[in-house]
Coordinates of C-alpha atoms in Angstrom, one line a residue:
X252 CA -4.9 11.7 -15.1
X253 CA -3.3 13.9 -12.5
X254 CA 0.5 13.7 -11.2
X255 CA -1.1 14.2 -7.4
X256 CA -2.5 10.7 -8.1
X257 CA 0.9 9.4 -8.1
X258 CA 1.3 10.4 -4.5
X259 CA -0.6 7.5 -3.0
X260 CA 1.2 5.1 -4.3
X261 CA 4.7 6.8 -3.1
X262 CA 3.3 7.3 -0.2
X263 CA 2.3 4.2 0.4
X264 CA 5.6 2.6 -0.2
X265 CA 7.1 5.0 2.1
X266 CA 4.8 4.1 5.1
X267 CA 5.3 0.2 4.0
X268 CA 9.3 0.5 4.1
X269 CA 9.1 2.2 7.4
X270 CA 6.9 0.5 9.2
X271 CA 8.1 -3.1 8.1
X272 CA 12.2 -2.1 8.8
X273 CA 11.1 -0.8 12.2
X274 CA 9.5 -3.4 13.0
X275 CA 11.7 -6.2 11.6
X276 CA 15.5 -5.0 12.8
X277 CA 14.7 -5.1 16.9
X278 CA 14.0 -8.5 16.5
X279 CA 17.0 -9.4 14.1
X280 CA 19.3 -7.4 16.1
X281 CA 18.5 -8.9 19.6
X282 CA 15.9 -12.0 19.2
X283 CA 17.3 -14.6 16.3
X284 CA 19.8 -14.3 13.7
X285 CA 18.3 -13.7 10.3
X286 CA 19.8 -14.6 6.4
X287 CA 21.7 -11.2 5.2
X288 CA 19.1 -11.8 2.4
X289 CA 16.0 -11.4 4.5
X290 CA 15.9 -7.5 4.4
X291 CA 16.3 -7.2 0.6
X292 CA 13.4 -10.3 0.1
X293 CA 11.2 -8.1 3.0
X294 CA 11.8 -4.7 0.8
X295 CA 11.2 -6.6 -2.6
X296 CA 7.9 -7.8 -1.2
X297 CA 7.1 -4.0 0.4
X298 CA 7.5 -2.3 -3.1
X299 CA 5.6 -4.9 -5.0
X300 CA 2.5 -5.3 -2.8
X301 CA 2.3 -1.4 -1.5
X302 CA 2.5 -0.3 -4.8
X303 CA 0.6 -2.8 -6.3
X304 CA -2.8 -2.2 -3.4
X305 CA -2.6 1.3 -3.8
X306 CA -2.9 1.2 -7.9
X307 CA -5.7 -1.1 -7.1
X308 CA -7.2 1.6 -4.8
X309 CA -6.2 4.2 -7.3
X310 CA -8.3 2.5 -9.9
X311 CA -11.5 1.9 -7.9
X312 CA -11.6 5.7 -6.6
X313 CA -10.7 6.9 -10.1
X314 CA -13.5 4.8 -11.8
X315 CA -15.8 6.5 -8.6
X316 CA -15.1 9.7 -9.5
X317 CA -15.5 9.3 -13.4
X318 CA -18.9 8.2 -12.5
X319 CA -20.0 11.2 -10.9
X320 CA -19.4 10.6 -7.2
X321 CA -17.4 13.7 -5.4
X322 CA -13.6 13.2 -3.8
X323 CA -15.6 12.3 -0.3
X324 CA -17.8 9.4 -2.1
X325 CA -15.2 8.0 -4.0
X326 CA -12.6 7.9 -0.9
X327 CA -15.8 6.1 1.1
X328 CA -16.6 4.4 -2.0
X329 CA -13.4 2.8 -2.8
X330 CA -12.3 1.9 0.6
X331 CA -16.0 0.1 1.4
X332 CA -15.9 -2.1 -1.6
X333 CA -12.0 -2.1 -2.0
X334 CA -10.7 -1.7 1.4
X335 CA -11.2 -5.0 3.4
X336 CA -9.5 -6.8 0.1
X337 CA -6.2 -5.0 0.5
X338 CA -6.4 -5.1 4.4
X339 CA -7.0 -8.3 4.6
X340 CA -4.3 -9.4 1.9
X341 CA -1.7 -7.1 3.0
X342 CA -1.8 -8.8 6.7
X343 CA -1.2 -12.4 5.1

């Protein structure tokens, strides 16, 4: 119930929108041409799925630390029964 909890998620999308425009305009710029549509579709999927992992991390290390675990148990917590779901989903 704190605002700093909102901070994952923002940054999060940051690091997503980045990351995925860095990546993507070298090779529509000098490898194949790409539908003027493809960058809003890429940052529509970038909002919805960073923000949508991190509140599912959010929740797991919130339901950690409301069972008595401290901030360094919930992080390792969260990310060991959590962690490999989002990882694995946000590379397909």
């Amino acid at each position: 119930r704190s605002w700093r909890l909102l901070l994952l998620p923002a940054a999060c999308l940051a690091a997503t929108v980045a990351t995925s425009f860095s990546l993507f305009l070298p090779f529509a710029k000098y490898v194949v041409d790409i539908s003027p549509l493809a960058p809003t579709a890429m940052a529509f999927l970038a909002i919805a799925l960073s923000i949508d992992y991190s509140l599912f991390l959010l929740t797991r290390f919130v339901e950690e630390v409301y069972s008595g675990a401290s901030t360094e148990e919930a992080i390792t917590k969260m990310l060991r029964k959590s962690g490999h779901v989002v990882g694995v989903s946000g590379c397909v």
